[in-house]
Every structure is written in structure tokens, then in C-alpha cells.
Coordinates of C-alpha atoms in Angstrom, one line a residue:
Chain A
M1 CA -4.8 -50.4 18.9
V2 CA -1.8 -51.9 18.6
N3 CA -1.0 -50.6 15.6
N4 CA 2.3 -49.8 13.7
V5 CA 4.2 -47.2 14.5
K6 CA 4.5 -44.1 13.0
I7 CA 6.0 -41.7 14.5
E8 CA 8.3 -42.1 17.7
I9 CA 9.4 -39.2 19.4
R10 CA 12.5 -40.2 21.6
G11 CA 13.6 -37.0 24.1
L12 CA 12.5 -34.2 22.5
S13 CA 13.2 -30.8 23.8
V14 CA 12.7 -27.8 22.2
S15 CA 13.7 -24.0 23.9
Y16 CA 12.3 -21.1 22.8
G17 CA 16.0 -18.8 24.0
L18 CA 15.6 -19.4 27.8
R19 CA 12.2 -20.6 28.1
P20 CA 11.6 -24.2 28.0
A21 CA 8.6 -25.2 25.8
L22 CA 9.2 -29.6 26.0
H23 CA 11.5 -31.6 28.8
G24 CA 12.4 -34.6 26.3
I25 CA 8.8 -35.7 25.8
S26 CA 9.2 -39.8 24.3
L27 CA 5.6 -40.9 22.8
D28 CA 4.7 -43.5 20.0
I29 CA 1.4 -42.4 17.6
P30 CA 0.2 -45.7 16.3
A31 CA -0.1 -45.1 11.4
R32 CA -4.1 -44.8 11.6
G33 CA -6.3 -43.0 14.2
I34 CA -6.6 -40.5 15.7
F35 CA -4.0 -39.6 18.4
A36 CA -5.4 -36.8 20.3
I37 CA -3.7 -34.3 22.6
I38 CA -4.6 -31.9 25.6
G39 CA -2.7 -30.5 28.2
P40 CA -3.4 -26.6 29.4
A41 CA -2.4 -23.8 27.7
N42 CA 1.5 -23.5 27.1
S43 CA 2.6 -27.5 27.8
G44 CA 4.2 -27.1 24.6
K45 CA 0.8 -29.7 22.2
S46 CA 1.5 -26.6 18.8
T47 CA 5.0 -26.8 19.5
L48 CA 5.4 -30.5 19.5
L49 CA 3.6 -30.4 16.3
K50 CA 5.2 -27.6 14.7
C51 CA 8.0 -30.0 15.5
V52 CA 6.3 -33.5 12.8
N53 CA 6.8 -31.2 9.4
R54 CA 9.5 -28.5 10.4
T55 CA 8.0 -25.6 10.8
V56 CA 9.8 -25.6 14.5
E57 CA 13.6 -24.2 12.8
F58 CA 10.9 -20.4 11.6
E59 CA 10.7 -19.5 14.6
R60 CA 13.5 -17.5 15.9
G61 CA 16.0 -18.7 18.3
A62 CA 14.2 -22.3 18.9
R63 CA 16.3 -24.7 19.6
V64 CA 15.4 -28.5 19.2
R65 CA 17.0 -31.1 20.7
G66 CA 15.8 -35.5 20.5
E67 CA 14.0 -37.7 17.5
V68 CA 11.2 -37.4 16.0
R69 CA 11.2 -40.4 13.6
I70 CA 8.3 -40.7 11.4
D71 CA 8.4 -43.9 9.5
G72 CA 12.0 -44.4 11.6
V73 CA 14.1 -42.5 9.5
N74 CA 14.8 -38.7 11.3
V75 CA 13.6 -35.8 10.6
F76 CA 15.2 -33.4 11.5
R77 CA 18.4 -35.0 9.5
S78 CA 16.1 -35.7 6.3
G79 CA 17.9 -33.7 3.8
N80 CA 14.9 -32.1 1.5
V81 CA 12.1 -30.5 4.8
Y82 CA 9.7 -30.1 1.6
A83 CA 9.4 -33.2 0.5
L84 CA 8.5 -33.9 4.3
R85 CA 6.4 -31.4 4.5
R86 CA 4.2 -32.3 1.9
R87 CA 4.5 -36.2 3.3
I88 CA 2.0 -34.4 5.7
G89 CA -1.5 -32.4 6.8
M90 CA -1.1 -28.6 8.5
V91 CA -4.0 -27.3 10.0
F92 CA -3.3 -24.4 12.2
P93 CA -6.3 -22.8 14.4
L94 CA -7.3 -20.0 12.5
P95 CA -8.2 -20.5 8.7
V96 CA -6.3 -20.1 6.5
G97 CA -7.1 -18.9 3.4
L98 CA -4.7 -18.4 1.1
P99 CA -5.4 -15.0 -0.9
L100 CA -6.6 -17.1 -3.4
S101 CA -10.2 -18.2 -5.9
V102 CA -11.5 -21.7 -4.2
Y103 CA -9.7 -23.9 -6.0
D104 CA -6.8 -22.7 -6.4
N105 CA -6.7 -23.0 -2.8
V106 CA -6.8 -26.9 -3.0
A107 CA -4.2 -27.4 -6.3
Y108 CA -2.0 -24.9 -4.8
A109 CA -0.4 -28.6 -3.4
P110 CA -0.3 -30.5 -6.4
R111 CA 0.8 -27.9 -8.6
M112 CA 3.6 -27.8 -6.7
A113 CA 4.6 -30.7 -6.4
G114 CA 4.3 -30.7 -10.9
L115 CA 0.9 -31.9 -11.5
R116 CA -0.4 -30.2 -14.9
D117 CA -3.5 -31.3 -16.5
R118 CA -6.6 -29.8 -16.3
R119 CA -8.6 -33.1 -15.2
A120 CA -6.9 -34.8 -12.8
L121 CA -6.1 -30.7 -11.0
D122 CA -10.7 -31.1 -10.9
D123 CA -10.7 -35.0 -9.9
V124 CA -8.2 -33.8 -6.7
V125 CA -10.1 -30.6 -6.1
E126 CA -13.6 -32.1 -5.6
R127 CA -12.7 -36.1 -3.9
C128 CA -10.7 -33.6 -1.5
L129 CA -13.7 -30.5 -1.3
R130 CA -15.2 -33.2 -0.4
Q131 CA -13.4 -35.0 1.4
A132 CA -13.5 -32.0 4.2
A133 CA -17.4 -31.5 3.3
L134 CA -16.9 -28.2 1.9
W135 CA -17.6 -29.5 -1.8
E136 CA -21.5 -28.5 -1.5
E137 CA -21.5 -25.2 -0.6
V138 CA -19.2 -24.3 -2.5
K139 CA -19.1 -25.9 -6.0
D140 CA -20.8 -23.5 -7.8
R141 CA -18.0 -20.6 -6.2
L142 CA -14.7 -22.6 -7.1
T143 CA -13.3 -19.1 -9.0
S144 CA -14.3 -16.6 -5.6
L145 CA -11.7 -15.8 -3.5
G146 CA -10.7 -18.4 -1.2
T147 CA -11.0 -15.4 2.4
L148 CA -14.9 -14.7 1.2
L149 CA -16.3 -18.4 2.5
S150 CA -17.1 -17.7 6.2
G151 CA -15.5 -19.0 8.8
G152 CA -16.2 -22.3 8.8
Q153 CA -15.9 -22.6 5.5
Q154 CA -12.7 -21.4 5.3
Q155 CA -11.7 -24.1 8.2
R156 CA -12.7 -27.3 5.3
L157 CA -11.1 -24.7 2.4
T158 CA -7.3 -25.1 5.3
I159 CA -8.8 -28.9 5.5
A160 CA -8.8 -30.0 2.2
R161 CA -6.1 -28.1 1.5
A162 CA -4.2 -30.1 3.8
L163 CA -6.0 -33.4 2.2
S164 CA -5.0 -32.1 -1.3
H165 CA -1.4 -33.7 -1.3
D166 CA -3.0 -36.7 -0.4
P167 CA -0.9 -37.1 3.2
E168 CA 0.8 -39.9 5.6
I169 CA -0.2 -37.8 8.6
L170 CA -2.7 -35.0 9.4
C171 CA -1.9 -32.7 11.8
L172 CA -4.4 -30.3 13.8
D173 CA -3.8 -27.3 15.6
E174 CA -7.1 -26.0 18.1
F175 CA -9.0 -26.0 14.7
S176 CA -12.3 -25.0 16.4
I177 CA -11.5 -22.5 18.6
A178 CA -12.7 -20.4 15.6
I179 CA -15.5 -22.2 14.0
D180 CA -19.8 -23.1 15.2
P181 CA -20.6 -26.7 16.6
V182 CA -22.3 -27.7 13.9
T183 CA -19.4 -27.2 11.6
T184 CA -17.2 -28.5 14.5
M185 CA -19.5 -31.8 14.7
R186 CA -19.2 -32.3 10.4
I187 CA -15.8 -32.4 10.4
E188 CA -15.3 -34.3 13.3
D189 CA -16.9 -36.8 11.6
V190 CA -14.7 -36.1 8.6
L191 CA -11.4 -36.8 10.7
T192 CA -13.5 -39.9 12.7
Q193 CA -13.7 -40.8 8.6
L194 CA -9.7 -40.1 7.6
K195 CA -8.6 -41.6 9.7
S196 CA -8.9 -45.4 8.1
R197 CA -7.3 -43.9 5.9
M198 CA -3.8 -42.1 7.6
T199 CA -2.5 -41.3 10.7
I200 CA -4.3 -37.8 13.0
V201 CA -2.9 -36.0 15.7
L202 CA -4.7 -34.1 17.2
V203 CA -4.4 -31.2 19.9
T204 CA -7.7 -29.7 21.5
N205 CA -8.5 -28.0 24.1
L206 CA -11.7 -29.2 23.9
V207 CA -10.9 -32.4 26.3
Q208 CA -14.6 -33.8 25.3
Q209 CA -13.4 -33.6 21.6
A210 CA -10.3 -35.3 22.4
R211 CA -13.1 -38.0 24.2
R212 CA -14.8 -38.1 21.0
L213 CA -12.1 -38.7 18.4
G214 CA -9.4 -40.4 20.3
D215 CA -8.4 -43.9 20.0
L216 CA -5.3 -42.8 22.6
T217 CA -5.3 -39.5 24.2
C218 CA -1.6 -38.1 25.2
F219 CA -2.2 -35.4 28.1
L220 CA 1.2 -33.0 28.4
N221 CA 1.5 -30.5 31.2
R222 CA 3.8 -28.0 31.4
G223 CA 6.0 -30.0 28.4
E224 CA 5.5 -33.0 29.6
V225 CA 3.8 -36.3 28.9
V226 CA 1.9 -36.9 32.6
Q227 CA -0.1 -39.5 30.2
V228 CA -0.6 -41.3 27.7
D229 CA -2.9 -44.1 27.3
R230 CA -6.6 -45.3 25.3
T231 CA -8.9 -42.4 25.0
A232 CA -11.2 -44.7 27.7
M233 CA -8.8 -45.1 29.7
I234 CA -7.9 -41.4 30.0
F235 CA -11.9 -40.2 30.8
S236 CA -12.4 -43.0 33.2
D237 CA -12.5 -42.6 36.8
R238 CA -9.0 -44.5 37.5
P239 CA -7.2 -42.6 35.1
G240 CA -3.7 -44.0 37.3
N241 CA -2.9 -40.3 37.9
Q242 CA -3.8 -37.6 40.2
L243 CA -3.8 -34.7 37.7
T244 CA -5.4 -36.5 34.4
Y245 CA -7.6 -36.8 36.3
D246 CA -8.1 -33.2 37.9
Y247 CA -7.9 -31.7 33.9
T248 CA -10.2 -33.9 32.6
R249 CA -12.6 -32.9 35.3
G250 CA -11.6 -29.5 35.1
I251 CA -10.9 -29.2 38.8
F252 CA -7.0 -29.0 37.1
G253 CA -4.6 -26.0 39.2
Chain B
M1 CA -2.7 44.2 46.5
G2 CA 0.4 41.7 46.0
G3 CA -3.1 39.6 45.8
A4 CA -4.7 41.1 43.6
L5 CA -2.0 41.2 41.2
K6 CA -2.1 37.6 41.3
Q7 CA -5.5 37.4 41.3
T8 CA -4.4 39.9 37.4
L9 CA -1.7 37.4 36.5
Q10 CA -3.7 34.2 36.9
T11 CA -6.3 35.4 33.9
L12 CA -4.7 36.0 32.4
R13 CA -2.0 32.7 31.9
R14 CA -6.1 31.7 31.1
I15 CA -6.6 33.6 28.4
A16 CA -2.7 33.1 27.2
S17 CA -3.8 29.5 27.0
G18 CA -7.5 29.5 25.9
L19 CA -5.1 31.5 23.0
S20 CA -3.2 29.0 22.1
E21 CA -5.1 26.0 22.1
R22 CA -7.2 28.1 18.9
T23 CA -4.1 29.1 17.9
I24 CA -2.6 25.1 17.7
V25 CA -6.2 23.5 16.6
A26 CA -6.3 26.8 13.7
L27 CA -2.5 25.7 12.5
I28 CA -4.0 22.3 12.8
H29 CA -5.9 23.1 10.1
L30 CA -4.6 25.4 7.5
C31 CA -2.0 22.9 7.3
G32 CA -4.6 20.4 6.5
I33 CA -6.1 22.5 4.3
S34 CA -2.8 24.0 2.7
A35 CA -2.4 20.9 0.3
I36 CA -5.6 21.1 -1.3
V37 CA -5.2 25.3 -1.9
F38 CA -1.9 23.8 -3.2
V39 CA -2.9 21.9 -5.4
F40 CA -6.2 24.2 -6.8
G41 CA -3.7 26.9 -6.6
I42 CA -0.7 25.8 -9.2
F43 CA -3.4 24.5 -11.5
F44 CA -5.4 27.1 -11.2
F45 CA -2.2 29.1 -12.4
V46 CA -0.8 26.7 -14.8
F47 CA -4.3 27.3 -16.5
R48 CA -4.6 30.9 -16.5
E49 CA -1.3 31.5 -17.7
G50 CA -2.0 29.1 -20.7
S51 CA -5.9 29.7 -20.9
P52 CA -5.3 32.4 -23.9
F53 CA -3.2 30.6 -26.3
L54 CA -6.4 27.6 -25.2
R55 CA -8.5 30.6 -26.6
D56 CA -7.5 32.0 -29.7
I57 CA -5.5 28.7 -32.0
F58 CA -5.2 25.9 -30.1
D59 CA -6.4 22.6 -31.5
F60 CA -6.8 19.4 -30.5
R61 CA -5.5 18.2 -34.9
S62 CA -2.2 20.4 -34.8
F63 CA -0.9 20.1 -31.1
F64 CA -1.5 16.6 -30.3
L65 CA -0.7 15.0 -33.2
S66 CA 2.5 17.2 -34.9
E67 CA 5.1 16.7 -33.9
E68 CA 6.7 20.5 -35.4
W69 CA 8.0 22.1 -32.3
H70 CA 9.1 25.7 -33.8
P71 CA 7.4 27.6 -31.3
T72 CA 9.9 30.2 -32.1
S73 CA 10.7 30.7 -35.9
V74 CA 10.0 33.5 -37.3
V75 CA 8.2 32.3 -40.5
N76 CA 6.3 28.3 -40.2
R77 CA 5.7 29.3 -36.3
R78 CA 4.4 25.4 -35.2
Y79 CA 3.4 24.1 -31.6
G80 CA 3.2 20.3 -32.7
I81 CA 3.8 18.5 -29.2
L82 CA 4.2 14.7 -30.6
A83 CA 7.7 14.6 -31.1
L84 CA 8.0 15.4 -27.2
L85 CA 4.8 12.9 -25.6
A86 CA 6.9 10.5 -28.1
G87 CA 10.1 11.4 -26.2
T88 CA 8.3 11.4 -22.6
G89 CA 7.2 7.9 -23.5
S90 CA 9.5 5.9 -24.0
V91 CA 12.5 7.5 -21.8
T92 CA 9.4 6.5 -19.5
V93 CA 8.6 2.9 -21.2
M94 CA 12.7 2.3 -21.7
A95 CA 12.6 3.6 -17.1
M96 CA 10.4 1.1 -15.8
L97 CA 12.4 -1.5 -17.9
V98 CA 15.1 -0.9 -16.0
A99 CA 13.3 -0.4 -12.7
I100 CA 10.6 -2.9 -12.3
P101 CA 12.8 -6.2 -12.6
F102 CA 15.1 -4.4 -10.4
G103 CA 13.0 -2.3 -7.5
L104 CA 10.8 -6.1 -7.6
G105 CA 13.7 -7.3 -7.2
T106 CA 15.1 -6.2 -4.7
A107 CA 12.8 -5.7 -2.7
V108 CA 11.3 -9.7 -2.1
F109 CA 15.4 -10.0 -2.3
L110 CA 15.1 -8.2 0.3
S111 CA 11.3 -9.1 2.7
Q112 CA 12.6 -12.6 1.9
F113 CA 16.1 -14.3 0.9
C114 CA 18.3 -11.6 2.5
G115 CA 19.3 -11.8 6.8
R116 CA 18.1 -9.2 8.8
R117 CA 21.9 -7.5 8.9
T118 CA 22.1 -7.5 5.6
R119 CA 18.6 -6.1 5.0
E120 CA 19.7 -3.2 7.1
A121 CA 23.0 -2.5 5.4
L122 CA 20.9 -2.6 2.2
K123 CA 17.6 -0.4 3.1
I124 CA 20.7 2.3 3.9
M125 CA 22.0 2.2 0.6
V126 CA 18.6 2.1 -1.6
E127 CA 18.0 5.4 0.6
L128 CA 21.4 6.0 0.2
L129 CA 20.0 6.1 -3.8
A130 CA 16.7 7.9 -3.8
A131 CA 18.6 11.0 -2.1
V132 CA 21.1 11.2 -4.8
P133 CA 19.3 14.9 -6.3
S134 CA 18.9 14.6 -10.4
V135 CA 21.4 16.8 -11.6
V136 CA 24.0 14.2 -10.2
W137 CA 22.7 11.7 -12.3
G138 CA 22.3 13.7 -14.6
F139 CA 26.2 14.3 -14.7
I140 CA 25.7 11.3 -15.3
G141 CA 24.4 10.4 -17.6
L142 CA 26.1 12.6 -19.7
M143 CA 29.7 12.2 -18.3
V144 CA 29.6 8.6 -17.4
M145 CA 26.9 6.6 -20.2
N146 CA 27.8 8.7 -22.8
P147 CA 30.9 7.6 -23.3
L148 CA 29.8 3.7 -22.2
I149 CA 26.8 3.9 -24.6
V150 CA 28.8 5.1 -27.3
R151 CA 32.0 2.8 -26.7
L152 CA 29.5 -0.5 -26.5
T153 CA 26.6 0.2 -28.8
G154 CA 28.7 2.4 -31.2
A155 CA 25.6 4.4 -31.4
P156 CA 26.8 8.0 -32.9
I157 CA 25.4 9.2 -30.1
G158 CA 25.1 8.4 -26.2
L159 CA 22.0 10.2 -25.6
N160 CA 19.6 9.5 -26.4
V161 CA 16.6 6.9 -24.8
L162 CA 17.9 4.7 -23.6
N163 CA 20.7 6.4 -21.9
A164 CA 17.6 8.4 -19.6
G165 CA 16.5 5.1 -19.8
I166 CA 18.7 4.1 -17.6
V167 CA 19.2 6.7 -15.5
V168 CA 15.5 8.0 -14.5
G169 CA 14.8 4.5 -13.7
L170 CA 18.1 3.3 -11.5
M171 CA 16.5 6.9 -10.2
S172 CA 13.1 5.7 -10.0
A173 CA 14.0 2.4 -9.3
P174 CA 14.3 3.4 -4.6
I175 CA 10.7 4.1 -4.3
I176 CA 9.9 0.6 -6.1
V177 CA 11.8 -0.4 -3.5
S178 CA 10.7 0.4 -0.5
I179 CA 6.7 0.9 -1.2
A180 CA 6.9 -3.0 -2.5
E181 CA 9.2 -4.3 0.5
D182 CA 5.9 -2.6 3.0
A183 CA 3.6 -4.3 0.6
I184 CA 5.4 -7.7 0.7
R185 CA 6.5 -7.0 4.7
A186 CA 2.1 -6.4 5.3
V187 CA 1.5 -10.1 3.5
P188 CA 0.7 -11.9 6.9
D189 CA 2.7 -14.1 8.6
T190 CA 0.3 -16.5 8.3
Y191 CA 0.0 -17.0 4.7
V192 CA 3.5 -18.1 5.0
E193 CA 3.1 -20.7 7.2
A194 CA 0.2 -22.5 6.0
A195 CA 2.3 -22.2 2.0
E196 CA 5.3 -23.9 4.4
A197 CA 3.2 -26.3 5.8
L198 CA 2.3 -27.1 2.0
G199 CA 5.7 -27.9 1.8
A200 CA 6.6 -24.9 -0.2
T201 CA 9.6 -24.4 -1.2
R202 CA 10.5 -20.6 -0.8
W203 CA 10.6 -19.6 -4.5
Q204 CA 7.6 -21.3 -4.7
L205 CA 5.7 -19.6 -1.7
V206 CA 7.1 -15.9 -3.4
Y207 CA 6.0 -17.2 -6.4
R208 CA 2.2 -18.2 -5.3
V209 CA 2.1 -16.9 -2.1
V210 CA 3.2 -13.5 -1.1
L211 CA 3.9 -11.7 -4.5
P212 CA -0.5 -11.9 -5.5
A213 CA -1.3 -11.2 -2.0
A214 CA 0.8 -7.8 -3.0
K215 CA -0.3 -7.7 -5.4
S216 CA -1.8 -3.9 -5.3
G217 CA 0.3 -3.1 -3.5
L218 CA 3.4 -3.7 -5.6
L219 CA 0.8 -1.9 -8.4
A220 CA 0.8 1.3 -6.3
A221 CA 5.1 0.7 -6.3
V222 CA 4.8 -0.1 -10.2
L223 CA 3.0 3.6 -11.2
L224 CA 4.9 5.7 -8.5
G225 CA 7.7 5.0 -10.1
V226 CA 6.0 5.9 -13.4
G227 CA 4.7 9.0 -11.9
R228 CA 8.6 9.1 -11.2
A229 CA 9.4 8.3 -14.6
V230 CA 7.1 10.7 -16.0
G231 CA 8.3 14.0 -14.3
E232 CA 11.6 13.5 -14.1
T233 CA 12.8 17.0 -15.6
M234 CA 17.1 17.5 -15.2
A235 CA 17.7 14.3 -15.1
V236 CA 16.6 13.2 -18.7
L237 CA 16.9 17.0 -20.0
M238 CA 20.8 16.0 -19.3
A239 CA 20.3 12.4 -21.4
T240 CA 18.4 12.4 -23.9
G241 CA 20.2 14.2 -25.9
H242 CA 17.1 17.4 -25.9
S243 CA 16.3 16.8 -29.5
I244 CA 12.8 16.6 -31.4
H245 CA 12.5 13.5 -33.1
I246 CA 9.9 10.1 -32.4
P247 CA 12.5 7.0 -31.8
F248 CA 10.0 5.3 -33.8
T249 CA 9.3 4.0 -37.2
A250 CA 6.5 1.8 -38.5
E251 CA 8.2 -0.8 -39.9
A252 CA 10.5 -3.4 -37.4
P253 CA 12.4 -2.8 -35.4
F254 CA 9.4 -0.6 -34.8
F255 CA 11.5 1.5 -32.1
H256 CA 15.1 2.5 -31.6
P257 CA 16.6 3.1 -28.0
L258 CA 20.0 5.2 -30.0
E259 CA 18.1 7.9 -31.1
S260 CA 18.0 11.1 -29.5
V261 CA 14.6 12.6 -27.8
R262 CA 13.4 15.3 -26.3
T263 CA 10.9 14.9 -22.7
L264 CA 7.5 17.5 -22.5
T265 CA 9.1 18.8 -18.8
A266 CA 13.4 19.3 -20.4
T267 CA 11.0 21.4 -23.0
I268 CA 9.4 23.5 -20.8
A269 CA 12.8 23.3 -18.0
A270 CA 14.5 24.3 -21.2
E271 CA 12.7 27.0 -22.8
L272 CA 10.4 28.8 -20.4
G273 CA 13.6 30.7 -19.2
E274 CA 13.7 32.1 -23.0
A275 CA 10.0 32.6 -23.5
P276 CA 8.6 36.3 -23.2
R277 CA 6.0 37.2 -21.6
L278 CA 3.7 39.5 -22.7
D279 CA 4.3 41.9 -20.5
T280 CA 8.1 41.2 -20.1
G281 CA 10.8 42.8 -21.6
P282 CA 12.1 46.0 -23.5
G283 CA 8.8 46.6 -25.2
G284 CA 8.5 46.0 -28.8
I285 CA 11.4 43.6 -29.7
F286 CA 9.6 40.6 -28.8
P287 CA 6.6 39.1 -30.6
V288 CA 3.9 40.2 -29.6
E289 CA 1.5 37.2 -28.3
A290 CA 3.2 36.1 -25.8
R291 CA 2.1 31.8 -27.5
H292 CA 5.8 30.3 -27.1
Y293 CA 5.4 31.1 -22.8
Q294 CA 1.2 30.3 -23.4
S295 CA 2.7 27.3 -24.9
L296 CA 4.4 25.7 -22.6
F297 CA 1.9 26.4 -19.2
V298 CA -0.2 24.2 -22.2
I299 CA 2.6 21.3 -22.6
G300 CA 2.1 21.7 -18.6
M301 CA -1.5 20.9 -18.4
A302 CA -0.7 18.1 -20.3
L303 CA 1.8 16.8 -18.0
F304 CA -0.6 17.5 -15.4
A305 CA -3.1 15.2 -17.2
I306 CA -1.1 12.1 -18.5
T307 CA -0.2 12.4 -14.7
F308 CA -3.7 12.4 -13.6
L309 CA -4.8 9.7 -14.4
I310 CA -1.5 7.2 -14.0
S311 CA -3.1 8.3 -10.0
V312 CA -6.8 7.6 -11.5
T313 CA -6.0 4.5 -13.1
A314 CA -3.4 3.3 -9.9
D315 CA -6.7 3.6 -7.8
L316 CA -9.4 2.2 -9.7
I317 CA -6.7 -0.8 -10.1
V318 CA -6.6 -1.1 -6.4
K319 CA -9.4 -0.4 -5.7
G320 CA -10.6 -3.4 -8.0
I321 CA -8.8 -5.9 -6.1
R322 CA -10.3 -4.6 -3.2
R323 CA -13.5 -5.9 -4.4
K324 CA -12.8 -8.6 -5.1
A325 CA -10.9 -10.1 -2.2

């Protein structure tokens, strides 16, 4: 996987008040492909994602140093944070159906971007729901509230919504913790299909999920990068780092 | 001897603590039931006082659809409350035109757009606004707004629907603000995060996510404001001009906010003291039938019905929204 670099992270440090979350980490995330991030709780995985789309700024007392460059442009210097966020799809751990209809949930971002044409919106909604493997289940109830769907459906709705503004980067933060294994598998298939078109950053607590999906895997611990390598390498018998070996084997402690 | 005394004391204490336990439980029960008792008590009293009127001379058309209110006339006694209904209605509508944008706007600002310190300061101000006695509001209407309206609009008199509407609107706004703000703050943070991550600007966030998510609470806030406006008495008595008049005409403009009106509540407040009951007054001077007195209680029943309808409507709408959600 020697692609051109999509996201460059340089010396990124984040602290919440006095509590540090990331210690000057540097990473290159290549364009197109799945970049998996694993690590124990409090290792800074979610914080890293929040820096990419700058939602870290909503956290109370968050202080950020260093750079996150997307296509060479530092996001913290970008004047229009809304335009930045529209280039990035974000999926949170728990499904968040906005209190709108299924259709409006997906059409939300395109509408904000100024798309008004009914037929164009219909197309976007159908395409995104199909991409998120949800279309067949909801095509007859597009007008019912998104919050009425089951948890797994809502999470796929969230993914459809994240895809609706055609993002260059899709960030998923432990997307599978609230859904069943079968749905997880379906979404994983979706991600595998999508990775040829966009950069996917997958934060996961499930080591095996990173192993199944990641092209590259990054192991974070205590706010520092322990190892970044091809996934096969990370999960091999000799990853070259004792911590990584222990963590992927589940004998970390 | 000492031991026996001790034992007696202990027994007494046990009896006392058992008693106080039971007393407290009984008191709490009493408090819980009292709300129901009071509502039914008030309704019963109002109904009892008004029932002779209902029984003897009440007639739907001449009561609700006539604007002739001459309860003390000797030759042409009329009890028509249409003008009073129109007065209450027009003041309420005018008040809501002021209070809804003001109240909801303030609530949105407080919960979404301002810093923590500004919010605390503003909330105290809003609470102070709610604490101003209604007679003071009436005074403002009478002495401040009255000449202002005359000067600005050239109306012959500044005590009118506009004046009372603004005053009552400002009185209802604090209620709307505090309930609407609670409703907005109850919107889960995850909604906000999700919308932010989709690149929503502050205003898009409020307009497309926060307000729809809070809509049942906002509706409840507005309807409580309406209830306040309908029931307000002292301020409207002082600011409406208290003249029996319907501020509507068939030809455009249909609605005349610069005309004086009188409301249901103000009528009761102003006339009840002068309307004698059957068994009061030096015999013979006052009319034998206390129809005027009774009719005011029928107005009270009408008010009861209006506020009841408003809260039932609110309940149904809120439940409807819940069922859809």
C-alpha cells in the first residue's frame, strides 16, 4: 500500500485541562484504504479522530498543539471549519439518528450544502442508503422517523448520512459496539467496497476487526504511537515490538 | 423505681415516634390530594354561584354571540359576552405576537449562542422580569406605553389592544423563555455532535436539529404563555381601555389593534365587587335577582373552559408528537 498521503499528522498533542490525551504523535495516513487504529481505553484514539474534523474544539478545556494536514493543508489553519467538516464523514460509537425522517437524515447534509432539487436529493438518499446496506430494509418507510429504526439500522443510517456529502475521508469511531455481529459484518463489507474510493480511518476496540479490515494498522498506547505497519505485520508472530505482540494477543497489562 | 420510670419514658417515646410517623404520612397524603380538592372546590363554587343564571335565563346565542353587555341596565338588560371574548382573544393574539418571537428567540440565544457568564446574568434578568407584579405592568401600560402609543401612532387613546398586547406579551415571555430553554437544553448532545460533524453551521444546527428535537417542549412553553395571557387580569384591566368593543370589522383591515377592548377577566375583576348577591345589600334597593352577579360566574366558567381546552389541546399535540417520535 504505497499510496500518496492523505492525512499527515505532525507533532499532535492534545490535553484536556491538565490531563494529556495525545503526546506529540506523528502519522501518515495514505489516501484510499482502511487505516485501522487500535489501542486500549484512554489511549487517545477518539481524540485523534476529533482532531481530524476539529470537533475536538467542542470539548471543554481541550488544548491542541501540532498539525493535522489534509492534502497538505493544516486543518487548524483552515478558515472555514464547516467546509472542512463537509469533506469528512464521521460515525460515532453509538448510533445517532437525528430526530428526522429516514429520508431527511440522509438528505440533511446535502440540503445544508444547498442542494434543493427533489430528484437529485432522491438519488443521493438512495445511493447512500444502498452503500450503507440499508436501502432494502427502509425503502418503504423513508418518511418514518430515523429514531424508530433498530440500533443496527440506525448505525447504518448514520453511515449513510456520513456518506451523503460524498466525503473524501470517512472516520469511524468504534462503530460496532452497539450492533450485532451480523450487522457488523455487513457494514464491514460495505467499508471494504468503499475503500477504493475514499480514505477510511477506523478506530476500533476489536483487534480482530482491525485485522480483518485494515490495510495499515496503528497501535496507540497512552497517547503515543507504539507501532504503525501493514496489518499483516502487526498481527504476525514477530511484529517487532513486544507491546504490540502482547496487545494483539490479548496478554497486555 | 428508677428502672420503672425509664421504661415508661421509653414506651412513651416509642408511641410518640409511631405517632409522628403516621402524622407525616397523613400530611403528605393531604398535600397530594389537596391539588385535586382545590380544583374541584373552585369548580364547584364557581358552578354553584353561576348555576341559577344557567338554569333560568342562559341561552347560548344571546350569551356567546351577542356583543351587548348591559348587566345593570334597568330597561334593556343584556348579557352578551362576544365583545369580551373578542377582547380576550385579540389581547392574547397580540401578546403572543410579542411573546413567542421574543421568548423563543431568547431561549435559543441563552442555550446556544451565548457564553456561560452571559447566560447566568441573563437568566437572572429573565427571572426578575417574571417577578414584576402585574399591577406594575399595568402601571407601565397606563403611564408609559399610553402616551408613547398616542405619540407614535396618532391613535386617540393609547389604552388599547396594542398596549395590552405588548404588556401581556412581556409578562408571558419569561415563562416561555424558561420552559423553552429547558426543552432546548434537554436535546441530547449527541444530536448536536452529529450535526456538527456533518458540517452544520450554528444556525443550521439550531434550525434543523435542535428546534425540531425540542418542539414538544417549545409547544408546551408557548401554550403556557397563552394560558398566562388569557388569565391575566390586572394589567389588561389597566392597559386595554376597558371599553366593550369588538376590534374587528368585516372589511380590510380586519383587525384594529389601536381600539380599546375589554377582556373576560377584567370584567369579572371590575364588576364583581359591585354586583350584589341575593342575600346582601339593604333590602329592596338592589334588583331582587342577582343575575349580574351570577353572570360573572358564568364568565368564570367560560374562562375555565377556555384554559381547559388550551391545556387539553397542548396535551394532545404533545402526545401526538411523542407517538410519532
